[in-house]
Structure formats: structure tokens, C-alpha cells
XYZ file of C-alpha atoms in Angstrom:
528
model
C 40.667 83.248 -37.844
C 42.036 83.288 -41.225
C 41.629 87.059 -42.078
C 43.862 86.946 -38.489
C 46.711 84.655 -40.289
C 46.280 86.580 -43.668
C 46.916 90.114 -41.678
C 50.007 88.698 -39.664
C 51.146 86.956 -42.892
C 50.875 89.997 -44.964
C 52.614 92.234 -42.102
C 55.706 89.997 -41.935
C 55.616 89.389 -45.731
C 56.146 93.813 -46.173
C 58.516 94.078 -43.086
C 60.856 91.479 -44.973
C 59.997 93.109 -48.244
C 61.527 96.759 -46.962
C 64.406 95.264 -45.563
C 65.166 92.834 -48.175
C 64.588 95.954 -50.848
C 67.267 98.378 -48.341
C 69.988 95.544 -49.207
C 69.446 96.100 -52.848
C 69.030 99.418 -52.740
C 72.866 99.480 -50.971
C 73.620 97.140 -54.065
C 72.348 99.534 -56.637
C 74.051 102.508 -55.499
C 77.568 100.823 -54.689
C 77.366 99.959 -58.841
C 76.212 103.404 -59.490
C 73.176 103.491 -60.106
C 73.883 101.805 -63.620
C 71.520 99.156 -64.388
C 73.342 97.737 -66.815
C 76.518 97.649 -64.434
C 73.730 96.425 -61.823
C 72.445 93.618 -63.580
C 76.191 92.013 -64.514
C 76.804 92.062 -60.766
C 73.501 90.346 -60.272
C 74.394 87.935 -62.844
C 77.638 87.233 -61.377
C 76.290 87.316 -57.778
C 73.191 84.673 -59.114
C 73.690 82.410 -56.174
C 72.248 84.993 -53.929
C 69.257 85.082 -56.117
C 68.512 81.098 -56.130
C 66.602 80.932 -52.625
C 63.754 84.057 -53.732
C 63.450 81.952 -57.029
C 63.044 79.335 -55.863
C 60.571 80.436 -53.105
C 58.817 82.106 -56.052
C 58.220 78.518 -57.491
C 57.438 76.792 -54.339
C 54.894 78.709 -53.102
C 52.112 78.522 -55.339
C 52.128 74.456 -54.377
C 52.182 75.340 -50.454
C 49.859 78.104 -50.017
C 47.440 76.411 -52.787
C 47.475 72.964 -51.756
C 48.255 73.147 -47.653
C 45.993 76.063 -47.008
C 46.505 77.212 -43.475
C 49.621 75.140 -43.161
C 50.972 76.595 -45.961
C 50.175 80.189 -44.902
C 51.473 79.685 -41.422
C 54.839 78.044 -43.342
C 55.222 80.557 -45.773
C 55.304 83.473 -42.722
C 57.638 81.569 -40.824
C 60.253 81.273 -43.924
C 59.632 84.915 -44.787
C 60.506 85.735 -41.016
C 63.471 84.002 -41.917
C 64.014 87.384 -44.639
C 63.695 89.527 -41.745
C 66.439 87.433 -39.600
C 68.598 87.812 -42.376
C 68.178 91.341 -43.771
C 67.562 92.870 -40.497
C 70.205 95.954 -39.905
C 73.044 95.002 -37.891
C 75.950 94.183 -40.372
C 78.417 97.295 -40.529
C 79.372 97.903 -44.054
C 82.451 99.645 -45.378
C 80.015 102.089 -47.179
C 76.614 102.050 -45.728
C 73.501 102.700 -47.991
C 73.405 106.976 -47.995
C 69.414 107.910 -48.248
C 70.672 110.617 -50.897
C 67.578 112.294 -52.827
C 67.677 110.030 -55.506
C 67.842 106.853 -53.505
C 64.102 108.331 -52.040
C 62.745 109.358 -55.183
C 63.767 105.161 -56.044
C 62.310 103.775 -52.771
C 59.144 105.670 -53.213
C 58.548 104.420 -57.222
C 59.715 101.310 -55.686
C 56.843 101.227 -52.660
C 54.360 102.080 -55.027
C 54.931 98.707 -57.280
C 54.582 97.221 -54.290
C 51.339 98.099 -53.224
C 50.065 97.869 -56.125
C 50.680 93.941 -55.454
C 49.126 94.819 -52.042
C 45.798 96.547 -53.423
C 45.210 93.182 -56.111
C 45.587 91.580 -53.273
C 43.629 92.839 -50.534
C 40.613 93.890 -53.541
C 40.584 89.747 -53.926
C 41.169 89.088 -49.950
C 38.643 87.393 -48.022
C 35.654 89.489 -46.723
C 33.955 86.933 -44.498
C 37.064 85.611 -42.421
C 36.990 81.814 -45.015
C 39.730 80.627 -47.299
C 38.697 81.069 -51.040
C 41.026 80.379 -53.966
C 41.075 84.158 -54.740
C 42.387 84.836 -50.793
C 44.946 82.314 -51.659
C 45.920 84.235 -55.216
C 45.956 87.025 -52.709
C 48.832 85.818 -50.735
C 50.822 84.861 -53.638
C 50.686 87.981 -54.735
C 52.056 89.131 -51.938
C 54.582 86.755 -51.729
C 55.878 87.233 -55.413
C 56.447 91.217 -54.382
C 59.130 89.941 -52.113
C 61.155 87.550 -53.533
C 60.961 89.948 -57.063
C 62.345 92.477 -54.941
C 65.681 92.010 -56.607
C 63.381 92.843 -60.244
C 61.631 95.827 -58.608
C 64.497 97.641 -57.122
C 66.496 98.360 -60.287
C 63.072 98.714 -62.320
C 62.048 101.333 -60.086
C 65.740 102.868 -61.060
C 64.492 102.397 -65.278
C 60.904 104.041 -64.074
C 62.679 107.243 -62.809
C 65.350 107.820 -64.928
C 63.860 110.455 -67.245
C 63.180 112.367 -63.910
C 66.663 111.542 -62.930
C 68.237 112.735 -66.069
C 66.027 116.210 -65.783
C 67.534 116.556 -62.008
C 70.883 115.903 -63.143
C 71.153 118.250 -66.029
C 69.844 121.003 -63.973
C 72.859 120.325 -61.592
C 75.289 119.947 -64.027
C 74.379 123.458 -65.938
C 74.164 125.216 -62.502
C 77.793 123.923 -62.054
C 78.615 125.316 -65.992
C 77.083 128.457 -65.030
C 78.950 129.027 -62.314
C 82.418 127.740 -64.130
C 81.681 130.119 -66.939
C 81.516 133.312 -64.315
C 85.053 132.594 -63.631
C 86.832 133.169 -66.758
C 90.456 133.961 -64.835
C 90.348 129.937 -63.372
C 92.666 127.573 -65.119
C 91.407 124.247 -65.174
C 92.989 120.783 -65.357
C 91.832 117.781 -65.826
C 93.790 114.674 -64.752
C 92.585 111.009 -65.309
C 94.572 107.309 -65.903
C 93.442 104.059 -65.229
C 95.320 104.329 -61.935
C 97.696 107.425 -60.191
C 95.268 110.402 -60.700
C 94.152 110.463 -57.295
C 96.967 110.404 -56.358
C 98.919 112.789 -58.738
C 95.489 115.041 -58.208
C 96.831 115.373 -54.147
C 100.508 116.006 -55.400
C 99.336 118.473 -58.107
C 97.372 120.420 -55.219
C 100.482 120.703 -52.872
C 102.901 122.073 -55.254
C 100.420 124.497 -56.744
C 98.692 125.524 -53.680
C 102.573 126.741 -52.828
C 101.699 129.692 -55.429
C 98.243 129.821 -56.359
C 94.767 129.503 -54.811
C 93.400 126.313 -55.810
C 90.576 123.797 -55.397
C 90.500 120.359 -56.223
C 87.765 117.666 -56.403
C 87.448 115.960 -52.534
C 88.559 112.314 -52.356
C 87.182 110.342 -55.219
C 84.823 112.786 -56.543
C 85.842 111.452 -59.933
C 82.503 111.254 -61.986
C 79.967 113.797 -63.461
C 77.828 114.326 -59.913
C 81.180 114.264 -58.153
C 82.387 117.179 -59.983
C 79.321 118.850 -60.253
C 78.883 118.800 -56.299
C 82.023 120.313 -56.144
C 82.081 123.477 -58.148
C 78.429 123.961 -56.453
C 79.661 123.665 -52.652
C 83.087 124.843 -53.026
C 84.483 126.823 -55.982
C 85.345 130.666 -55.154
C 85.847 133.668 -57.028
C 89.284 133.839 -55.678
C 90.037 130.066 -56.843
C 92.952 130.119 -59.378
C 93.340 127.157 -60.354
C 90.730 124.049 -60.209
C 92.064 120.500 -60.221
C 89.923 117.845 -61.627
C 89.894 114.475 -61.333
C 88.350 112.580 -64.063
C 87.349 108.837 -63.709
C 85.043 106.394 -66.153
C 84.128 103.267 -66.335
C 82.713 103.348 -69.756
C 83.815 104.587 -73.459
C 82.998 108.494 -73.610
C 82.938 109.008 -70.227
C 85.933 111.221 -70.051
C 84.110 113.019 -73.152
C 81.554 113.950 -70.826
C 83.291 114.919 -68.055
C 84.996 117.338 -70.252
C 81.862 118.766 -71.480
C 81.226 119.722 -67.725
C 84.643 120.865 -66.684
C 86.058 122.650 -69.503
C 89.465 121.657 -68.369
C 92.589 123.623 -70.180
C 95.438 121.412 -69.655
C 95.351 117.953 -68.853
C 97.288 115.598 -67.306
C 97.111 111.468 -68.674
C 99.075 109.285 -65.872
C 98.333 105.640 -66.771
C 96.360 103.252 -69.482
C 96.294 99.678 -68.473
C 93.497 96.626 -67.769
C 91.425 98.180 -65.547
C 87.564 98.188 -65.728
C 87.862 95.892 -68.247
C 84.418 94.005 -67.796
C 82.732 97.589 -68.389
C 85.290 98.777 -71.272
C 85.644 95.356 -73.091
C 89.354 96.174 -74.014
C 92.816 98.478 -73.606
C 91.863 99.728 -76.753
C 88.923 101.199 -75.443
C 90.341 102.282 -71.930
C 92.721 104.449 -74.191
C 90.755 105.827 -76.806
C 88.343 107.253 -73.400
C 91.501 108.593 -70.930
C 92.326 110.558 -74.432
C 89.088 111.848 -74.812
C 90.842 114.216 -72.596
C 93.658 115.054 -74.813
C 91.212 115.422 -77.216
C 89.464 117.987 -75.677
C 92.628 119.952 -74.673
C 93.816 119.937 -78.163
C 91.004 121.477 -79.775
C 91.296 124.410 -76.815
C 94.812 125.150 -77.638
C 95.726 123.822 -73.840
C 98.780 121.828 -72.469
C 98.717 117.534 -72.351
C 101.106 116.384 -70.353
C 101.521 112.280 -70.866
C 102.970 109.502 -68.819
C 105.927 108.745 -71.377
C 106.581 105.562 -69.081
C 103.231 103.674 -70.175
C 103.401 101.556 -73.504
C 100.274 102.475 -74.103
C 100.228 106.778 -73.676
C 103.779 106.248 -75.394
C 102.229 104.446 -78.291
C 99.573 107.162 -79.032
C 101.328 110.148 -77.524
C 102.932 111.234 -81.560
C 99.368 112.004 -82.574
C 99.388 114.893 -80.308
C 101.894 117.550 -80.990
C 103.553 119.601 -78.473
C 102.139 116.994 -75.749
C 104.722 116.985 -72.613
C 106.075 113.392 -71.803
C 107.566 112.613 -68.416
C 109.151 109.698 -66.775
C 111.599 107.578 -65.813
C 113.217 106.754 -69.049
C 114.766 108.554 -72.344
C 113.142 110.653 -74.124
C 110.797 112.593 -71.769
C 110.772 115.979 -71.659
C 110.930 115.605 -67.474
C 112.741 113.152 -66.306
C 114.021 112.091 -63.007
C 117.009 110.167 -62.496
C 119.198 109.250 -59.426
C 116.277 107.592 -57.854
C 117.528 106.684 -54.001
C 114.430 104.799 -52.321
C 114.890 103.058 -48.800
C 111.939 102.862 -45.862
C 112.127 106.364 -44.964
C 111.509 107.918 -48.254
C 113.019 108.553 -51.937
C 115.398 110.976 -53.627
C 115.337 112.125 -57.380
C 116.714 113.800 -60.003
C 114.607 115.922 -61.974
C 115.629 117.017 -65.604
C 113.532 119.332 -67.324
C 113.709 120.646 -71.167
C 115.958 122.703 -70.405
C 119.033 121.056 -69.548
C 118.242 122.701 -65.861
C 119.030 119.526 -63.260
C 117.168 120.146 -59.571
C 117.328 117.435 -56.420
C 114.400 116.548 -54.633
C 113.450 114.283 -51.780
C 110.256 113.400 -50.174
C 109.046 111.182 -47.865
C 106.402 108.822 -50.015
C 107.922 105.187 -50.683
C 108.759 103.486 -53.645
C 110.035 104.354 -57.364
C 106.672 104.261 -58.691
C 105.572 107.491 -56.633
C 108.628 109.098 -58.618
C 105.952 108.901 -61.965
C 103.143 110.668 -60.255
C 105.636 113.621 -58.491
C 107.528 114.119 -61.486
C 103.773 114.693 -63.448
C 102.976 117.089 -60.588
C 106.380 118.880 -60.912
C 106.335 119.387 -64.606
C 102.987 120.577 -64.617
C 103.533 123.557 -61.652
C 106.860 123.792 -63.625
C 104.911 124.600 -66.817
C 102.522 127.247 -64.919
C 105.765 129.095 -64.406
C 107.081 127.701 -60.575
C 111.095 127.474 -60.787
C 111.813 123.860 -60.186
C 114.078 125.409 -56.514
C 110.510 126.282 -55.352
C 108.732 123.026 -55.697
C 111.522 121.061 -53.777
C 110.132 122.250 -50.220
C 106.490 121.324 -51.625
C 107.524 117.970 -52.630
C 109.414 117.250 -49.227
C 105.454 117.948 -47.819
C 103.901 115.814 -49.515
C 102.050 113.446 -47.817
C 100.377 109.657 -48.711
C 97.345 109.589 -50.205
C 94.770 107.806 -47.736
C 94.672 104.089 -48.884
C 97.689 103.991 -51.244
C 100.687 103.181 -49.501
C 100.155 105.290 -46.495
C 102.296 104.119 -43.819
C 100.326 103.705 -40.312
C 102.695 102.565 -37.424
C 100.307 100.808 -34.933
C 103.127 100.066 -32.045
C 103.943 96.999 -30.523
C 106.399 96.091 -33.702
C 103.340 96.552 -36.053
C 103.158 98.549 -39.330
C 101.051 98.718 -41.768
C 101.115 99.999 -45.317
C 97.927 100.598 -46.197
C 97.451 100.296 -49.943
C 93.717 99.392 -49.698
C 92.070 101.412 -52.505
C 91.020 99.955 -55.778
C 94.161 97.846 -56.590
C 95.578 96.948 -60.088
C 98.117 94.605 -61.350
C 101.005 97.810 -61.789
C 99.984 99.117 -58.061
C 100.249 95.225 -56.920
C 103.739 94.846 -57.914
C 105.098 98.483 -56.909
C 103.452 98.031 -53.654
C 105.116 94.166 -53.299
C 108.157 96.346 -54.435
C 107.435 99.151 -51.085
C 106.881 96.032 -49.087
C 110.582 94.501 -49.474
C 112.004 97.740 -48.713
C 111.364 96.804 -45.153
C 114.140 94.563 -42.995
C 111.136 92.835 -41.105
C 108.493 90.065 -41.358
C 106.640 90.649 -44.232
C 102.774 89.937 -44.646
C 100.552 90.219 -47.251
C 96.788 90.588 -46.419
C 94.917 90.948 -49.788
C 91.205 89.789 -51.567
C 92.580 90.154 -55.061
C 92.011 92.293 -57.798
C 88.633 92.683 -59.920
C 87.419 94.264 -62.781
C 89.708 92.886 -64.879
C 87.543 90.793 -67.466
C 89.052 87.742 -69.165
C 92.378 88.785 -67.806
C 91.322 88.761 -64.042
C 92.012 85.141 -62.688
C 95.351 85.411 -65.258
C 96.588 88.638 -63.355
C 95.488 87.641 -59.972
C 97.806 84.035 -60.491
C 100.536 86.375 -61.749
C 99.897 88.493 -58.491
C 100.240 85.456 -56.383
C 103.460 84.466 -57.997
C 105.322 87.569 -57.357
C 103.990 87.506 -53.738
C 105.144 84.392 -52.968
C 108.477 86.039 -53.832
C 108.115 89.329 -51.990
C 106.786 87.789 -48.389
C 107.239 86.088 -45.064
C 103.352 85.073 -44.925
C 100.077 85.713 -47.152
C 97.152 86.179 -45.782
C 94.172 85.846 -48.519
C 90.550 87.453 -47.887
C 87.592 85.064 -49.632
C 88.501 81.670 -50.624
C 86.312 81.793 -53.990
C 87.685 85.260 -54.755
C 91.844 83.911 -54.054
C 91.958 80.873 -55.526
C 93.614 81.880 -58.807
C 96.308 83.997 -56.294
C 96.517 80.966 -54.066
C 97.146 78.787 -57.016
C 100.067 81.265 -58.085
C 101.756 80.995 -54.794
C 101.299 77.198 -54.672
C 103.074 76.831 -58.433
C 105.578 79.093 -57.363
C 107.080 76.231 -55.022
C 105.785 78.382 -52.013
C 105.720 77.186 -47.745
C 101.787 76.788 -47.833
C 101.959 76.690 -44.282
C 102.423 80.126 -44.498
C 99.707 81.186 -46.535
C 96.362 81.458 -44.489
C 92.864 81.457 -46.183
C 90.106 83.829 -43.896
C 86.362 84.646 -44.326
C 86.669 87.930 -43.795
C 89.395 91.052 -42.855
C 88.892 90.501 -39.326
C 89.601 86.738 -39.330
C 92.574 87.964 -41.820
C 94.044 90.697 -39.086
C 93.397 88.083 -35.981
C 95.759 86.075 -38.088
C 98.497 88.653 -38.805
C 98.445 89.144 -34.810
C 98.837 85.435 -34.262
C 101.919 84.918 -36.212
C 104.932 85.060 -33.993
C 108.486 86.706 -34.723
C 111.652 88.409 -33.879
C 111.292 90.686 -36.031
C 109.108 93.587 -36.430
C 105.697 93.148 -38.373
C 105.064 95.394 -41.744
C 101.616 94.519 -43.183
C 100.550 95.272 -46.829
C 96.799 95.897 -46.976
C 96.548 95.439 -50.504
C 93.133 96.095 -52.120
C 89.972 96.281 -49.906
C 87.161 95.252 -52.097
C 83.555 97.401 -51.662
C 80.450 95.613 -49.962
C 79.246 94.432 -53.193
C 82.088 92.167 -53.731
């Protein structure tokens, strides 16, 4: 009878174990497979942690002291692991069973049955309870609920292998860069714009040149490797890089892979500031790229708008500012912005003037076209051919692309990895519209020390800039709802929801004359 309980015991035990272990797994890749990363969002998320630990504890008294009552207890409250890790929640970015996350499960199964071996080696082998059949089942126990311990341990265990499997990768991908000494490479990073100024870049060049650019947010050294590997062609002229990094020297590397020429620098500011520890450090790493460039004799061109590029910008001669202000070398001026798109006035080194139009929204899109411009202008593209390429360009997906959903409802969709200077230009886009304007946001992260100060400053501008705020997480808002209550706000206006369905059921309920425009303003990942 009890070899019975101990069999159905140890089945639901591993069937909670795999599923709890999948939701970690999810975890550790959403944080990049960085355990240090890993283990501050485990620290930060410790409430999640408190049940297993506390089950860890509690066991040894119940399965040591209530014998088959304990048993029979402790499978019923590790059914309750299957209940609640069981697949069925849809997540923004669901686990991907890449390579590497099976090379991790399987170091990660083999911990575990290690626990199961000790265990079943001490299980009973006439069918009665002994003390070393209940050490057994602790045993088993304790390889659940230090799943959480195992997961990223099994990511330590196999990162020597890891390392081998991505330097192979990465030198395939220099290898094949290096047989293609006619492409001209450019590398483009900022603590916000590049992906953006990375599409723009592509449109105007692609109006002369063959080019290839890295997909999406292929910003990191994998990214870029998979990308040369898959899609780079003899017949590529130019190859567009986007550079991201989270840490000091990360640009550094990414340079060591691509090999870029020029480079392009479109924003420093307080982002990733809980993995950088200060600006200082964000800006010493985005000029890691200028860096690079320098020593090859290349092109920088510099966001002469940003205090920050501005500040550092004299230490690298014959760097090529532009902006919005005096004293760039391209500048645009004349800047007409209403709801159906913005007009310019470019001025290059030369004295030569060109108009330009296109249909993105908002001043702050000016910065990132006028990068794109004087770049293709600097690879020899007379600024009268880049106005038609300009007028094409389209909105990035998830930064302030405009989706009209009927029935008086728009939305601008500005949901991708939000900052305090996208925040206010896209509060800015917002009050461009003669409508009912709602804000539907979950607040910006990342930003160390400075996070629930920014967020309150965020919520103080909003309550200038709408009709109705909508907030996403009531732990992760407060310091937003706090700025819109001390900035003498209608709180009956401002809605707190669970989740970004309960948040969109909201925006529908809200009745008005006028036509809807919704700001989608940040869209945090599942590990948030």
C-alpha cells in the first residue's frame, strides 16, 4: 500500500517539477540567459519564491511526523503545482525550445534524477514506511520547490559548452563578413531611436544600394550573428547593424563581430540603468562604437540634440552632429507637424537647403530622419533623391504606429520598450489629435534609483496631455498614479486594471462624442 502512495506521490511530485521548471525556463530566457540579470529579477520577484520555501521547510515536519497523512497531503499540495503551472496562459513571448534551452533542460533533468536515484536507492523494498522511505520523499520534494535553484544552475553547469557553441557561430559569421570586403558596414546604437533610425536608414539607402539590415530587434551578439549566417549576400552593399547592450563593453563586443565602418550614435539617457549602474556608464558603452570607428578611419555621425553625445562629441574629430538646434552639421528646421504627418527643413554643410515631408508623427521622429538623411547624404545620395524615400517611410511596429480600428477608435501604438524621452514625445503625438484622449500604460522599468522618480514625472505630464488614464498593475503604477493625483488631476478618470485586457474593456466602456485615440504606451515582457 505504501510503495502504491510513494509511486503516485513521486509521479505527481516530477509532473509538477517539469512544469514548474518550463515557467522558469521562460523566465531565464526572457532575461537572457544572464544569471546574474536572472537572479536580480528573482530577487525582485521574491514573493513568488515564498510558497516553494516555505514548502521546503514544512515538509520535513509533515511527511516525518504524519506519515501517510503527510504523504497523501504533500501530493495533494504539489497537485496544486500542476493546477498552477499547467500550460494554458498565452504569453506575449512564449518559451522558444531553441538548442540551448534543450541542452539546459537536459543538465537540468539530470540534477533531478539524481534526487530521484538517492531516493528510490533508500525507497522502501518491502511495501512498509521506514525513516529512510520518508528521507526518500523529501528528497523528492526538495527537487521541486529548488526548481527555481536548479534551473539557472543548470544554465552555470553548461556555460563553458555554451561559450564553445557560441564562438563557433560568431567566427562562422566573421568568416563570412571577411569574404565580403566591398560591404560597408554601419553600426547604429542609442539608448533609444536605433531601431527605429535602423528602419529609416534601410529605406533611404535601399533607394540606391543593395542592403541588409538586422530583422526586428536582432540587437545583440547571437542576433547579429544569426543574421549574417541566414541572410547576408555577395551582392549586399551595404549592411545595417543594430547594436544594443545592457552592460558596459557590450557595444565593444558587438563591434568585434561586426566590424562596422561608420557608425551612427542616436541617444544616451537612463535606460538600463539597474544593469549599467549609471549615465556615465551607458555613455562610455554606446561610444565604444565611436571608438571603434575612429581607430578604422570610418564616419561617426552623433545626435548633437542629446546633452550627453553633445558633451563628449569634441573628443572625436571630424564626428558629424545633427539635429534640431545650432550648430549641427544637418539640421532641420521649419518643422510643420499636425495628425497626418510632419514637414522639415533640412540644412546640410553645405549651405544646400532641401524640403521634406513624411508621414510619421511628431517632432521627435524629425531626430531619427534627419540621422538617416545625413548618413545616405554622406554615402553620396543628393539630398532631391532622399525626399521621395522619406515620404515612404513607414512606422516602426510598436513605436507610434498609427492603427485605425473603426468605430471612432485609434490607436497609437507605442508599445515597445518605453523611456522617459519616448514618454513625453509620444504624450506630445497624442495631443496632436482633436479627440478623446486615453492613455493605457504599465510604466517604465529599468530605470534604477531613478525609476519610481521618472515614472511620477511621467504621470504628471499625463495628467496634462489626457482625457482618461488607464494604468496596467497597481504595484507597478503607483508612483505614475501618485503623479497624476499631485498634479490636481479628475481621479475619476484614471482607472487602475489587472491586466491589458481589463485595461482595453475599459477604454471601450468610456463614452464620448468625440472620436477615441489610444496611446499604448510601453507593453512590459512576461517577466514583468
Amino acid at each position: 500500500m505504501y510503495t502504491v502512495l510513494w509511486i503516485i506521490f513521486a509521479a505527481v511530485t516530477l509532473t509538477a517539477t517539469v512544469l514548474y521548471a518550463l515557467r522558469e525556463f521562460h523566465m531565464l530566457q526572457l532575461n537572457g540567459y544572464k544569471t546574474p540579470e536572472h537572479s536580480w529579477w528573482m530577487k525582485k520577484n521574491k514573493r513568488r519564491y515564498i510558497l516553494p520555501l516555505a514548502l521546503l521547510v514544512l515538509q520535513f515536519p509533515i511527511i516525518l511526523f504524519c506519515g501517510k497523512t503527510g504523504m497523501i497531503l504533500m501530493t495533494l499540495i504539489n497537485a496544486f503545482f500542476i493546477a498552477v503551472y499547467k500550460p494554458g496562459k498565452k504569453f506575449k513571448k512564449p518559451l522558444k525550445y531553441t538548442a540551448r534551452v534543450k541542452r539546459m533542460m537536459t543538465t537540468f533533468f539530470i540534477l533531478v534524477a539524481v534526487f530521484y536515484v538517492i531516493a528510490v536507492i533508500l525507497g522502501t523494498k518491502n511495501g512498509t514506511e521506514k525513516f529512510a522511505d520518508k528521507i526518500s520523499s523529501i528528497l523528492v520534494n526538495t527537487a521541486l520547490y529548488i526548481t527555481p535553484i536548479l534551473v539557472p544552475l543548470s544554465n552555470i553547469i553548461n556555460k563553458p559548452v555554451e561559450k564553445s557553441v557560441q564562438n563557433w557561430y560568431i567566427n562562422d559569421a566573421k568568416r563570412i563578413l571577411s569574404e565580403c570586403p566591398s560591404l560597408h558596414k554601419v553600426g547604429i546604437t542609442g539608448s533609444y531611436g536605433k531601431t527605429s533610425m535602423k528602419f529609416y536608414l534601410d529605406e533611404l539607402l535601399n533607394s540606391q544600394y543593395n542592403t541588409l539590415k538586422t530583422p526586428e530587434s536582432f540587437n545583440t551578439p547571437m542576433g547579429v550573428t544569426i543574421t549574417v549566417r541566414n541572410s547576408l549576400k555577395s551582392t549586399h552593399e551595404y549592411f545595417i547593424c543594430e547594436m544594443g547592450a545592457r552592460r558596459v563593453h557590450e557595444i565593444k563586443e558587438l563591434c568585434g563581430i561586426a566590424d562596422p565602418h561608420d557608425g551612427i550614435i542616436t541617444s544616451v539617457g537612463p535606460q538600463h540603468l539597474e544593469t549599467f549602474g549609471s549615465v556615465e556608464n551607458v555613455t562610455n558603452t554606446k561610444f565604444e562604437l565611436a571608438d571603434h570607428v575612429k581607430a578604422k578611419g570610418g564616419k561617426i555621425y552623433l545626435n548633437g540634440d542629446n546633452e550627453y553625445i553633445r558633451a563628449k562629441a569634441p573628443q572625436y574629430k571630424g564626428a558629424v552632429l545633427y539635429g534640431l538646434t545650432e550648430g549641427n552639421d544637418y539640421r532641420a528646421t521649419d518643422i510643420k507637424v499636425s495628425d497626418r504627418g510632419t514637414q522639415f527643413t533640412v540644412t546640410a554643410p553645405d549651405g544646400e537647403k532641401r524640403e521634406f515631408s513624411m508621414k510619421l508623427l511628431g517632432e521627435h521622429n524629425v531626430q531619427n530622419v534627419l540621422g538617416a538623411i545625413a548618413y545616405a547624404h554622406g554615402t553620396g545620395i543628393p539630398l532631391e533623391k532622399l525626399t521621395l524615400p522619406v515620404k515612404r517611410i513607414a512606422a516602426v511596429p510598436h513605436r507610434l504606429q498609427l492603427l485605425d480600428k473603426g468605430n471612432g477608435l485609434t490607436f497609437i501604438d507605442d508599445a515597445y520598450n518605453s523611456n522617459p524621452s519616448g514618454c513625453r514625445a509620444a504624450l506630445n503625438v497624442l495631443g496632436l489629435f482633436d479627440a478623446c484622449r486615453i492613455l493605457v500604460t504599465p510604466g517604465m522599468v529599468e530605470l534604477g534609483a531613478k525609476q519610481e522618480e521618472l515614472n511620477y514625472e511621467f504621470g504628471q505630464e499625463a495628467a496634462k496631455a489626457c482625457d482618461y488614464i488607464v494604468l496596467v498593475g497597481k504595484n507597478q503604477t503607483q508612483p505614475i498614479f501618485n503623479g497624476i493625483k499631485d498634479s490636481g488631476y479628475d481621479m475619476n478618470r484614471v482607472f487602475v486594471a489587472d491586466s491589458l485586457n481589463e485595461a482595453l474593456t475599459q477604454v471601450h466602456s468610456y463614452q464620448t462624442d468625440k472620436k477615441k485615440i489610444v496611446l499604448l504606451e510601453n507593453d512590459l515582457p512576461d517577466n514583468y
